[in-house]
PDB file of C-alpha atoms in Angstrom:
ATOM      1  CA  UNK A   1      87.311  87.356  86.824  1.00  0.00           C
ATOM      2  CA  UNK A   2      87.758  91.012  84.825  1.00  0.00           C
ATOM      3  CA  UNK A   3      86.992  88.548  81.334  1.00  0.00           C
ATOM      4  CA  UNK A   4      88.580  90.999  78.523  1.00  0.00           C
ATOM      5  CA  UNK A   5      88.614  94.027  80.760  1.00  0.00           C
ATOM      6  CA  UNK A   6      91.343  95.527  82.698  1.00  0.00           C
ATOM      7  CA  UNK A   7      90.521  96.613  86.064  1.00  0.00           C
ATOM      8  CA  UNK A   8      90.612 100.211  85.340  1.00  0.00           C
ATOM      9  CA  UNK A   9      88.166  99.615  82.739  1.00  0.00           C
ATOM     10  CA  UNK A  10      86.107  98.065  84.877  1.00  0.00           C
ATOM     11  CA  UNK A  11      86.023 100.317  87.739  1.00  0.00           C
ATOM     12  CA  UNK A  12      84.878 102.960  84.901  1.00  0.00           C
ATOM     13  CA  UNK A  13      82.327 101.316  83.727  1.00  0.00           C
ATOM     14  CA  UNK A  14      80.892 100.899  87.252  1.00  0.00           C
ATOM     15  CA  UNK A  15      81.467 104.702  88.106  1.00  0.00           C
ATOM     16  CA  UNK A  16      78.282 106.479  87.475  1.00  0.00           C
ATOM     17  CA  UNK A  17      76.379 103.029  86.972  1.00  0.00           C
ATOM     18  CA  UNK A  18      73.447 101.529  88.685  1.00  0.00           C
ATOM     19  CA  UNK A  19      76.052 100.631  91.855  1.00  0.00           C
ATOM     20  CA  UNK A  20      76.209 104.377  92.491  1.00  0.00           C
ATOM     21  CA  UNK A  21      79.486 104.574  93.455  1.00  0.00           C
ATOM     22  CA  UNK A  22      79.253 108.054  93.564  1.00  0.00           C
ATOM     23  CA  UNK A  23      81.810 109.408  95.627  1.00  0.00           C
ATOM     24  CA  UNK A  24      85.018 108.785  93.565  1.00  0.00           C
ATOM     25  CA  UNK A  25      85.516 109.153  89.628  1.00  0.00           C
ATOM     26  CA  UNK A  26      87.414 107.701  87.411  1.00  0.00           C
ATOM     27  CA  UNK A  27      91.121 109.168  86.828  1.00  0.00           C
ATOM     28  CA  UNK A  28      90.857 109.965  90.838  1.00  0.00           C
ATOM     29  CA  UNK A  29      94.033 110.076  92.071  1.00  0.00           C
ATOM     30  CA  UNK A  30      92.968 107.817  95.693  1.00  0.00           C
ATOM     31  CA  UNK A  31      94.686 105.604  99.100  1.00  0.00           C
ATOM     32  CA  UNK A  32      93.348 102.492  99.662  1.00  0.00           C
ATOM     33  CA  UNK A  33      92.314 101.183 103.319  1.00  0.00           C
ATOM     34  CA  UNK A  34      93.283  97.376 103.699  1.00  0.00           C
ATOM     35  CA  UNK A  35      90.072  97.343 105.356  1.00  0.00           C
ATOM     36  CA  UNK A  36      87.178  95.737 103.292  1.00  0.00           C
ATOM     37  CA  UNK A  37      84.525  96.034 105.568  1.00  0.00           C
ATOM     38  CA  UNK A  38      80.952  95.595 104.756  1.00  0.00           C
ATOM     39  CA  UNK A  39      79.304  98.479 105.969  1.00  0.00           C
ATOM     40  CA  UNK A  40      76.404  97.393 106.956  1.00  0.00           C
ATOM     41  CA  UNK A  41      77.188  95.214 110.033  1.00  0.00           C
ATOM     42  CA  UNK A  42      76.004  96.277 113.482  1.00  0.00           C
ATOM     43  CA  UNK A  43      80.077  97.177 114.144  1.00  0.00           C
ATOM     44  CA  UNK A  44      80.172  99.340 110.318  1.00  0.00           C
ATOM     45  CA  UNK A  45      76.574 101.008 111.871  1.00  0.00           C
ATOM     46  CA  UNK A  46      78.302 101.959 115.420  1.00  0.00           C
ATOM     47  CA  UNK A  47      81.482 103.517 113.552  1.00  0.00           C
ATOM     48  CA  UNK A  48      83.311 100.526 114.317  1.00  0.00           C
ATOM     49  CA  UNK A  49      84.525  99.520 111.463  1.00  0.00           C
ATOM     50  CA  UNK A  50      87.775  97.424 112.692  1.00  0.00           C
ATOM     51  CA  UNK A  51      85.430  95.304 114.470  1.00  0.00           C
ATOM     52  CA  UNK A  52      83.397  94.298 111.399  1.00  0.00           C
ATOM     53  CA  UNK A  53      83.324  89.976 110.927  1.00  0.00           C
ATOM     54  CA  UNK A  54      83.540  90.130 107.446  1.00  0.00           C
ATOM     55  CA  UNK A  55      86.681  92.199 107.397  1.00  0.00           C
ATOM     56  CA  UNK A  56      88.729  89.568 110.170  1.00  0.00           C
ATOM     57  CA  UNK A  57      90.231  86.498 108.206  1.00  0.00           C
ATOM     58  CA  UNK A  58      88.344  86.368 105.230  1.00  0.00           C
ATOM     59  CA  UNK A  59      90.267  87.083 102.261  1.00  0.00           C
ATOM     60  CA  UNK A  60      88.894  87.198  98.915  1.00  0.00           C
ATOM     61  CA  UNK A  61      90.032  85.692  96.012  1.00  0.00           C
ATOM     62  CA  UNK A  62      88.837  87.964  93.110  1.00  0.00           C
ATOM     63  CA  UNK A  63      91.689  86.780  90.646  1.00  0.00           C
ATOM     64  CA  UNK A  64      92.550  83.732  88.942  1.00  0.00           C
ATOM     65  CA  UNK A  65      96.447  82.789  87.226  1.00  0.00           C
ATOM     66  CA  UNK A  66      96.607  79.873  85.030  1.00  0.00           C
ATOM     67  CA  UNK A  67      92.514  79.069  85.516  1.00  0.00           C
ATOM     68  CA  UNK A  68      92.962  78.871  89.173  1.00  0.00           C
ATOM     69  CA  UNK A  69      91.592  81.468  91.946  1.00  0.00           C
ATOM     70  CA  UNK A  70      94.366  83.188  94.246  1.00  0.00           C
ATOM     71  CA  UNK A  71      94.675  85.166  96.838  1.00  0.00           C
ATOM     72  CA  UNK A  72      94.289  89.075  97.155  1.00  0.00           C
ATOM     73  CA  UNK A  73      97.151  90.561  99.372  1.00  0.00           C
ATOM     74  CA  UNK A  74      95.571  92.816 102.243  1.00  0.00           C
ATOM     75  CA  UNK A  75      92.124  93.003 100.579  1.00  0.00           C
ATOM     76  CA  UNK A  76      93.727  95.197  97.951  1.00  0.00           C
ATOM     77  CA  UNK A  77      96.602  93.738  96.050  1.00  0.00           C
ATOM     78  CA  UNK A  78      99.203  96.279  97.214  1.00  0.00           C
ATOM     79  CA  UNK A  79     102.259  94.083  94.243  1.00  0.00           C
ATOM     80  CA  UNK A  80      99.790  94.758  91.724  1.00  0.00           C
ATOM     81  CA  UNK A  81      99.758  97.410  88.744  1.00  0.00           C
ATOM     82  CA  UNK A  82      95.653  97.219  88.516  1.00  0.00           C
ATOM     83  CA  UNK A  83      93.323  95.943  91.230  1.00  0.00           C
ATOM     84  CA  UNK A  84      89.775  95.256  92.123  1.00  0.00           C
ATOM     85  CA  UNK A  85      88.716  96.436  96.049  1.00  0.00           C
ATOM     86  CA  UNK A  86      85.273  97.381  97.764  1.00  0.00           C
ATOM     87  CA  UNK A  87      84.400 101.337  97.514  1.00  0.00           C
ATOM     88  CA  UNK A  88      84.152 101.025 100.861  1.00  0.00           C
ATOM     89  CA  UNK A  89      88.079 100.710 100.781  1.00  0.00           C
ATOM     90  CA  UNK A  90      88.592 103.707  97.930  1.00  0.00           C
ATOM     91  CA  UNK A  91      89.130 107.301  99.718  1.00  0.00           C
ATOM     92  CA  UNK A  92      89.861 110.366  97.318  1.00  0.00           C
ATOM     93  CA  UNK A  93      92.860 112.264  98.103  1.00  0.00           C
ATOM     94  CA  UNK A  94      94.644 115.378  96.461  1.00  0.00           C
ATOM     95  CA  UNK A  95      96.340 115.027  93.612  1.00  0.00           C
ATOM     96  CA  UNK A  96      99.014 116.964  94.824  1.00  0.00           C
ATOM     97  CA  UNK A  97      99.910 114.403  97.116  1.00  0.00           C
ATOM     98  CA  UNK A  98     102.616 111.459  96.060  1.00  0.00           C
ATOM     99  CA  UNK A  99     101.144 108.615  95.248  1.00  0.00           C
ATOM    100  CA  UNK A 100     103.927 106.850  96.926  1.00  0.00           C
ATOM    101  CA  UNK A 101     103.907 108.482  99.780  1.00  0.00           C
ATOM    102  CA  UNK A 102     100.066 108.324  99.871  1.00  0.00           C
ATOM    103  CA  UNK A 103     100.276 104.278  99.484  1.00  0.00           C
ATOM    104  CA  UNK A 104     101.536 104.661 103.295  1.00  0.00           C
ATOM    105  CA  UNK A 105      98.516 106.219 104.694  1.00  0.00           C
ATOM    106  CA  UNK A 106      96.655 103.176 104.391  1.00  0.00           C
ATOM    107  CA  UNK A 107      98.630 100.756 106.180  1.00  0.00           C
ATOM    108  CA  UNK A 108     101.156 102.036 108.949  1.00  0.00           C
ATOM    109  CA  UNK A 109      99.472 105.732 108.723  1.00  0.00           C
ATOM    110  CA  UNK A 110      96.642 104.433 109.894  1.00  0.00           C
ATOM    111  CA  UNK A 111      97.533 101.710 112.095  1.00  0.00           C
ATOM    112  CA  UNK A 112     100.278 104.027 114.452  1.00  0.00           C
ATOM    113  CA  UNK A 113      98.278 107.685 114.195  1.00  0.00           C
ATOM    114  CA  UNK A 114      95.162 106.299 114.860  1.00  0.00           C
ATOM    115  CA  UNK A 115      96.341 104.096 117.549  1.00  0.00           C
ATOM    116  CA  UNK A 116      97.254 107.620 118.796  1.00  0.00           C
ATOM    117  CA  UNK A 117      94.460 109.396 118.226  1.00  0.00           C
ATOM    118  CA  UNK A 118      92.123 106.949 117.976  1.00  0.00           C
ATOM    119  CA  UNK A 119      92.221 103.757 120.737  1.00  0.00           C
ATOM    120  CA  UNK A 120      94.795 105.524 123.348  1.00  0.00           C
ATOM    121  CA  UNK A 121      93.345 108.905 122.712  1.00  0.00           C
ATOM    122  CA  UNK A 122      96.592 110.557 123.849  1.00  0.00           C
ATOM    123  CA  UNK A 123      96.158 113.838 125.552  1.00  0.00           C
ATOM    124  CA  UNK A 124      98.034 117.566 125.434  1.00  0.00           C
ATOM    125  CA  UNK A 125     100.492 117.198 127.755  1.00  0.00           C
ATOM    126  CA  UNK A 126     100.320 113.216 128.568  1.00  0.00           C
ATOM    127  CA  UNK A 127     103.943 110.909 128.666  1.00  0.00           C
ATOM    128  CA  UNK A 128     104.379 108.343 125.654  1.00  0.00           C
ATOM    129  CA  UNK A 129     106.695 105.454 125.615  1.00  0.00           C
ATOM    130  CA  UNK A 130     107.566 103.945 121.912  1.00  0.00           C
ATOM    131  CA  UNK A 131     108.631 100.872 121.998  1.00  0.00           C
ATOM    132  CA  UNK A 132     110.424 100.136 118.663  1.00  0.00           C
ATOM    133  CA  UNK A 133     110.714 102.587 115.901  1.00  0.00           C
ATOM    134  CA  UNK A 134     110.049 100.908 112.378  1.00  0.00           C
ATOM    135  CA  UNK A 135     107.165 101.827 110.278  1.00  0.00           C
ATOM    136  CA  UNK A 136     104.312 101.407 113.015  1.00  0.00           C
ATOM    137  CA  UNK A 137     106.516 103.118 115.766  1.00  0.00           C
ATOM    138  CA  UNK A 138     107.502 105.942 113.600  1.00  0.00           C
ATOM    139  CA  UNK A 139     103.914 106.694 113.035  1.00  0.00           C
ATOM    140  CA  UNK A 140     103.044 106.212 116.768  1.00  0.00           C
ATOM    141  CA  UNK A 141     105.748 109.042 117.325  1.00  0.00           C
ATOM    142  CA  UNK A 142     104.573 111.649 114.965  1.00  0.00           C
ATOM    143  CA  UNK A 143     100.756 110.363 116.661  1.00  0.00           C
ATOM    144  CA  UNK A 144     102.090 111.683 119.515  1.00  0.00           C
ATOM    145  CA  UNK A 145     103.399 114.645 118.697  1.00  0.00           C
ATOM    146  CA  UNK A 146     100.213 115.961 116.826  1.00  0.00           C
ATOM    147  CA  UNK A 147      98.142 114.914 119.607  1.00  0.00           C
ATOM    148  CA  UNK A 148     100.145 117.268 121.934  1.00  0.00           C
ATOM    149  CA  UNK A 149     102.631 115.125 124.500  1.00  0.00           C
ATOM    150  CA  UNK A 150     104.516 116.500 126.183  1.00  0.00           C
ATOM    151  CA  UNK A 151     106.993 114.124 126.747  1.00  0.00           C
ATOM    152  CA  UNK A 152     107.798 111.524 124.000  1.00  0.00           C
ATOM    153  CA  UNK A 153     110.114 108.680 124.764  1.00  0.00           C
ATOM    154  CA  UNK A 154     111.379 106.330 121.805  1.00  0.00           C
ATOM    155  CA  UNK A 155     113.240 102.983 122.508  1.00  0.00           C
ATOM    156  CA  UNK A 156     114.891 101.340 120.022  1.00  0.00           C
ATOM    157  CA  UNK A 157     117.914  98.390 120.222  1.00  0.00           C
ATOM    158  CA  UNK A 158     119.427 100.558 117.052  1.00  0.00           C
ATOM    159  CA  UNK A 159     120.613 103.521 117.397  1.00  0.00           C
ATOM    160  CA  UNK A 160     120.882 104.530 114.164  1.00  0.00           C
ATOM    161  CA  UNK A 161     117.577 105.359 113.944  1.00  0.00           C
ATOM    162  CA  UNK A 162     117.806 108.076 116.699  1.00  0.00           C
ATOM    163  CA  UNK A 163     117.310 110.486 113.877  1.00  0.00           C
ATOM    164  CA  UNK A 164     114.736 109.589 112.800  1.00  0.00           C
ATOM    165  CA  UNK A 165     112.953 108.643 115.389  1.00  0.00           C
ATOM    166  CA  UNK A 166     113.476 112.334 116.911  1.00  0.00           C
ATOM    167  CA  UNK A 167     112.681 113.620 113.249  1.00  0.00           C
ATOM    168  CA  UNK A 168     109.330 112.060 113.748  1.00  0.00           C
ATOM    169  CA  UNK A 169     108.705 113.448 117.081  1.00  0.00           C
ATOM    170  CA  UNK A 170     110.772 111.647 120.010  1.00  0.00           C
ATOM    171  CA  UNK A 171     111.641 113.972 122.743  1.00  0.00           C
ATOM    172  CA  UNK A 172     114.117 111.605 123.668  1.00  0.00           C
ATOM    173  CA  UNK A 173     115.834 107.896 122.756  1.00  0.00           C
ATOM    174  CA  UNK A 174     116.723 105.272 124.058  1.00  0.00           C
ATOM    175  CA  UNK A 175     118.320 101.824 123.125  1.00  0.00           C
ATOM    176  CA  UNK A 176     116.544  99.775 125.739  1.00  0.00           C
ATOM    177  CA  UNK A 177     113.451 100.393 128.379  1.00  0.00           C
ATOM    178  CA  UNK A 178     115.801 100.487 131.585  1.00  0.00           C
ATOM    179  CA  UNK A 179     116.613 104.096 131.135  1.00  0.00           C
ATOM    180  CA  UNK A 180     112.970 104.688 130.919  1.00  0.00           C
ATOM    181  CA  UNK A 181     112.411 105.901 134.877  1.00  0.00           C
ATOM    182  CA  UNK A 182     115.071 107.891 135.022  1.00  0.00           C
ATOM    183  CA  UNK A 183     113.146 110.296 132.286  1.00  0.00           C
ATOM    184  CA  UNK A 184     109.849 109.282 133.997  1.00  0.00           C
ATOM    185  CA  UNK A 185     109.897 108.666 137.714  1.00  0.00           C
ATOM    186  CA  UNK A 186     106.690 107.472 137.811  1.00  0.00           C
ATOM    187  CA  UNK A 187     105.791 105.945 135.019  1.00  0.00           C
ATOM    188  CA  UNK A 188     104.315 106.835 131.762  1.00  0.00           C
ATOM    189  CA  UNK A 189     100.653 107.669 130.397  1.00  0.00           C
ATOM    190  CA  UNK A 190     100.885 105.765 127.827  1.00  0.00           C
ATOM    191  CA  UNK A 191     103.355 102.720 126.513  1.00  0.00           C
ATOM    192  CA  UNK A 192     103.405 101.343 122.473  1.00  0.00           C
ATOM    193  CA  UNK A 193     104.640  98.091 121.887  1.00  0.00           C
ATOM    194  CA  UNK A 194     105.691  97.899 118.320  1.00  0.00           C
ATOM    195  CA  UNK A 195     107.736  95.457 117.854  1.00  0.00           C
ATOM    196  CA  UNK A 196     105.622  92.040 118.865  1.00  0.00           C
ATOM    197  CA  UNK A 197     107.637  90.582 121.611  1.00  0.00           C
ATOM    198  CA  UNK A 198     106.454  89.478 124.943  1.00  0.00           C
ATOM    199  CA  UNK A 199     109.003  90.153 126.854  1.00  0.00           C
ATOM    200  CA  UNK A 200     108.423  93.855 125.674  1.00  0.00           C
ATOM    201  CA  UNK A 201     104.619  93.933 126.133  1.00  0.00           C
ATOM    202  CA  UNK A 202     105.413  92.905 130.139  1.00  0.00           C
ATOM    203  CA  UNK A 203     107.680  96.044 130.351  1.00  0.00           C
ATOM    204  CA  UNK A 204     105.130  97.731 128.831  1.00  0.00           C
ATOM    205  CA  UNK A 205     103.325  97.308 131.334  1.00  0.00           C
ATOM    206  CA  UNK A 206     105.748  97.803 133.942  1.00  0.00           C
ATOM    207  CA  UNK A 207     106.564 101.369 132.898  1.00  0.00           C
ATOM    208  CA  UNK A 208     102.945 102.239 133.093  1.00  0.00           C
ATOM    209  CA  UNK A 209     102.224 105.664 135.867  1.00  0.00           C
ATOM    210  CA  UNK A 210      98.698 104.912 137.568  1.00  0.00           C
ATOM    211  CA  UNK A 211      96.188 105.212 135.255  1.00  0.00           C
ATOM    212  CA  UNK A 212      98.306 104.541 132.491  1.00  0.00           C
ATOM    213  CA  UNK A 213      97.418 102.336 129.171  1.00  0.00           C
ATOM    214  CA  UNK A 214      99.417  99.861 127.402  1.00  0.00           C
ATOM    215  CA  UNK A 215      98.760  99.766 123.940  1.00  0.00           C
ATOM    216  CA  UNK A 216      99.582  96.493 122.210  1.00  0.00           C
ATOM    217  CA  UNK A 217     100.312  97.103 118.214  1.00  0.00           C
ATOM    218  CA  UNK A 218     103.442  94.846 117.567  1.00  0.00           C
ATOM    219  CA  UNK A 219     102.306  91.272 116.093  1.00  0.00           C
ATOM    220  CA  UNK A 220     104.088  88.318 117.777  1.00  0.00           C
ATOM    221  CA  UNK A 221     103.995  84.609 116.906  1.00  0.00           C
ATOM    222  CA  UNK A 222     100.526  82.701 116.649  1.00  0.00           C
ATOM    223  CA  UNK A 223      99.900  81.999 120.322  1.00  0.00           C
ATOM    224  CA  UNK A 224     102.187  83.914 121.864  1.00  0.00           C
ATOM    225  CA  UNK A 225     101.618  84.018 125.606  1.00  0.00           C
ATOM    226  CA  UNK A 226     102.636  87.179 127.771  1.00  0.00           C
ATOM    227  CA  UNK A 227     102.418  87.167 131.752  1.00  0.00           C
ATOM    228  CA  UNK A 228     102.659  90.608 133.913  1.00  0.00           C
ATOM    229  CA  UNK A 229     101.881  90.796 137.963  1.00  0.00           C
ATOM    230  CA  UNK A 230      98.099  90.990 138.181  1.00  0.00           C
ATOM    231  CA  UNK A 231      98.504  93.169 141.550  1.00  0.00           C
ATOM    232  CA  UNK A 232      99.933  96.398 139.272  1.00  0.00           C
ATOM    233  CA  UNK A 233      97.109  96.706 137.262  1.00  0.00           C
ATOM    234  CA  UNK A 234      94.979  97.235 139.861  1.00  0.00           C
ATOM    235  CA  UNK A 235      95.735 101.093 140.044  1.00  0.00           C
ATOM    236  CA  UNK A 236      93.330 101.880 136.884  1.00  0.00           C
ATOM    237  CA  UNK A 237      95.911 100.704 134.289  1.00  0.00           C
ATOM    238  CA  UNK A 238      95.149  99.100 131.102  1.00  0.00           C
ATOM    239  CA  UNK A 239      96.401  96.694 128.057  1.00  0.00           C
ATOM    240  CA  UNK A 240      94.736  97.923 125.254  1.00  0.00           C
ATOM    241  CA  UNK A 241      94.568  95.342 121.797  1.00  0.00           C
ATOM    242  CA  UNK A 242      94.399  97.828 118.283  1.00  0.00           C
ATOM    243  CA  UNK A 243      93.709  96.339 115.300  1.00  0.00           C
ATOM    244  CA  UNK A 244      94.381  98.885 112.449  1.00  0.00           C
ATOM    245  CA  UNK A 245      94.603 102.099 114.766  1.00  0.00           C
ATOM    246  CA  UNK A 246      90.549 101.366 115.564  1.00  0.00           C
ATOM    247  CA  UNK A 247      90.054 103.788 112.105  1.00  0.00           C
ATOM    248  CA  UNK A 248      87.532 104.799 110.537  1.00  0.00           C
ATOM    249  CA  UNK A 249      89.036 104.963 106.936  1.00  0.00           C
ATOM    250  CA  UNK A 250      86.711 107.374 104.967  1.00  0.00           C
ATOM    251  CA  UNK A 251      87.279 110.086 107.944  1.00  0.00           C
ATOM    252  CA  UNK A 252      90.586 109.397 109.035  1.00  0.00           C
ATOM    253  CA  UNK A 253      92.365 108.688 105.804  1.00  0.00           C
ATOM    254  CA  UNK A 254      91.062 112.431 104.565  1.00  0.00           C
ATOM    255  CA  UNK A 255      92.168 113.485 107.800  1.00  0.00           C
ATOM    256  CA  UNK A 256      95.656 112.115 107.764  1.00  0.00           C
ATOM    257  CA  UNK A 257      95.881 113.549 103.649  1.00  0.00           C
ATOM    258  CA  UNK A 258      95.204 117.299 104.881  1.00  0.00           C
ATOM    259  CA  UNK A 259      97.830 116.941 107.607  1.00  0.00           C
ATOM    260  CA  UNK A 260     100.408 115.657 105.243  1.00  0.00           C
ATOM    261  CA  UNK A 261      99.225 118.710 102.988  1.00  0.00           C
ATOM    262  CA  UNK A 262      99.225 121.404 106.313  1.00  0.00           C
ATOM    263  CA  UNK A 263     103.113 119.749 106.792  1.00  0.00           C
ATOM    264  CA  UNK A 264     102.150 117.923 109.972  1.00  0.00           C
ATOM    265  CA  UNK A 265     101.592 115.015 109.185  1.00  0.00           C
ATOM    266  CA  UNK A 266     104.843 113.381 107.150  1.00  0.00           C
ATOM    267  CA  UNK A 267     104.484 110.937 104.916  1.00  0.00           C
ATOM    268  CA  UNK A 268     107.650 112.067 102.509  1.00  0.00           C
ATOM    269  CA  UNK A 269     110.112 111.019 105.171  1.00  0.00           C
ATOM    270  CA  UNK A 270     108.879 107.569 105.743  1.00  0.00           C
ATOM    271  CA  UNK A 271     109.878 106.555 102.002  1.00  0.00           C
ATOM    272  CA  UNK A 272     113.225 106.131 102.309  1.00  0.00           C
ATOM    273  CA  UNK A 273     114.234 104.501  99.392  1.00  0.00           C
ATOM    274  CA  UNK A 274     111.841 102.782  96.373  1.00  0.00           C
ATOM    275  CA  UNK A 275     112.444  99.727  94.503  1.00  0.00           C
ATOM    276  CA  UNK A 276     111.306  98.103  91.040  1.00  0.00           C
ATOM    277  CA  UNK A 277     109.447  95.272  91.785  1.00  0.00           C
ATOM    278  CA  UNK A 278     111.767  93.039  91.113  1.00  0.00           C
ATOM    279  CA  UNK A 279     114.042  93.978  93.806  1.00  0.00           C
ATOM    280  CA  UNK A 280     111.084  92.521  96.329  1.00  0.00           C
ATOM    281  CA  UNK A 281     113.538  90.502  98.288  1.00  0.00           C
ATOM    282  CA  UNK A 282     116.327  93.384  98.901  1.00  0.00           C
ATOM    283  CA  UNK A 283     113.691  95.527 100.000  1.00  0.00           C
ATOM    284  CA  UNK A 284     112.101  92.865 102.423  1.00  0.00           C
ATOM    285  CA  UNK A 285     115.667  92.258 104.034  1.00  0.00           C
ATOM    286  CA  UNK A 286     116.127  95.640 104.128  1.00  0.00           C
ATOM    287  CA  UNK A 287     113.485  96.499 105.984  1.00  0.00           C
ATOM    288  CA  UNK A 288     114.614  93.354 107.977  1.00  0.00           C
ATOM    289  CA  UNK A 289     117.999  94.843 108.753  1.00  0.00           C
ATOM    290  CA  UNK A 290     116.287  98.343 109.599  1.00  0.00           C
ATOM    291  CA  UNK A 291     117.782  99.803 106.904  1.00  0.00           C
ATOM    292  CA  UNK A 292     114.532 101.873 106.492  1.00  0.00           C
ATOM    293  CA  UNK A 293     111.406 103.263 107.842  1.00  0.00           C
ATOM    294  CA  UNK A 294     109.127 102.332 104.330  1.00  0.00           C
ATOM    295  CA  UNK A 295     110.767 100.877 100.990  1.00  0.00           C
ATOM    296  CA  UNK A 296     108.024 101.359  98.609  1.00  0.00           C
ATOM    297  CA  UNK A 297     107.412  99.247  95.206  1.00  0.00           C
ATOM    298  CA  UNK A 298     107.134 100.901  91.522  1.00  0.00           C
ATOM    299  CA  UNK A 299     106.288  99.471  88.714  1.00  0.00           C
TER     300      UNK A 299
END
């Protein structure tokens, strides 16, 4: 509980104080990381930080409505005009940058470029398949493309969003996986599933060259079983889990800030449209229908 004090008030007076947070300010303009690790665990020590236990399934409660405790959305409260998060999850950014289009980094950003960058490790020159382009796959794309592919493949059942999708960085598109081969004889370096169905991660791993990884981002149902024929991994391929693009959030949400500021990294685009709060259910179905790549929430 804040007792009489709103949370920006209370983040000042612990600025500066004997918790030595000392590497924000207040009036900062900042991204938060949805990550509220501890920092101290044997995973935090190793640079690890996705890995840490206290950051899996243990949401905090730091609130109370009516007397009673309640929940805090993605460790930070992202429907909320004030909030209370670790430092830990608190990375300065320029104020030059949107704040809207910052509140992206710490989510999708982070989750599709640093699957990129970060878990696959893409390569100058290597083959990418992106299955499904919402707000993970978009990011996956423009992953890509900064890490150097040479050949960028996006796969989406709409194909309205083959604008976008190429905007982002898609060499080409695609409205299903069959037409895959035909762009890549044999096989890709690297497959995203983004869209959490396992019927798509076993063609992920079907389109997979030798040596190839399939990277597994989309979330499906509590579960969920896939299958794939153990005999064509045996040609050094891999299914690779990601939780959160395996990021390191004080380096990588810094790093993803200067990109945006360099114009290679685009954040700008991903907003396309913003909503008062109280629209929360148009912009849900929205983003249901595909209607856009981010809706963001103002106050």
């Amino acid at each position: 509980m804040l007792s009489q004090k709103t949370a920006y008030e209370w983040l000042r007076s612990l600025v500066g104080s004997k918790m030595r947070i000392r590497h924000i300010s207040a009036g900062d303009h900042v991204s938060l990381s949805t990550l509220a690790n501890c920092g101290t665990c044997a995973d935090c020590d190793r640079g690890r930080p996705t890995m840490c236990r206290k950051a899996i399934g243990r949401p905090g409660q730091p609130f109370a409505r009516g007397g009673r405790p309640v929940f805090q959305f993605a460790s930070n409260s992202a429907f909320a005009e004030r909030t209370v998060v670790k430092a830990v999850q608190v990375v300065r950014i320029s104020e030059d940058i949107p704040l809207s289009s910052a509140a992206l980094i710490g989510c999708g950003v982070l989750t599709g470029v640093g699957a990129v960058l970060n878990r696959a490790k893409v390569d100058r020159g290597d083959s990418v398949v992106v299955i499904g382009t919402g707000g993970i796959g978009l990011n996956v794309l423009q992953g890509a493309r900064i890490a150097g592919a040479l050949r960028v493949v996006a796969v989406d059942a709409n194909p309205a969003k083959e604008a976008v999708a190429r905007q982002f960085g898609a060499t080409d598109f695609l409205t299903s996986t069959e037409g895959v081969r035909e762009l890549l004889p044999t096989g890709a370096d690297h497959v995203f599933e983004c869209v959490g169905r396992v019927e798509l991660v076993r063609q992920a791993v079907d389109l997979l060259d030798r040596h190839g990884q399939a990277v597994l981002l989309g979330m499906p149902a509590a579960g969920a079983e896939a299958s794939f024929v153990v005999a064509s991994m045996f040609l050094d391929k891999s299914i690779l889990g990601c939780r959160y693009g395996s990021s390191r959030p004080q380096r990588d949400i810094a790093l993803y800030a200067e990109l945006y500021r360099e114009g290679r990294l685009l954040l700008d685009e991903l907003v396309t449209q913003t909503y008062p709060v109280e629209e929360f259910e148009r912009a849900g179905a929205d983003a249901e229908a595909g209607k856009v790549a981010r809706g963001v929430l103002t106050f």
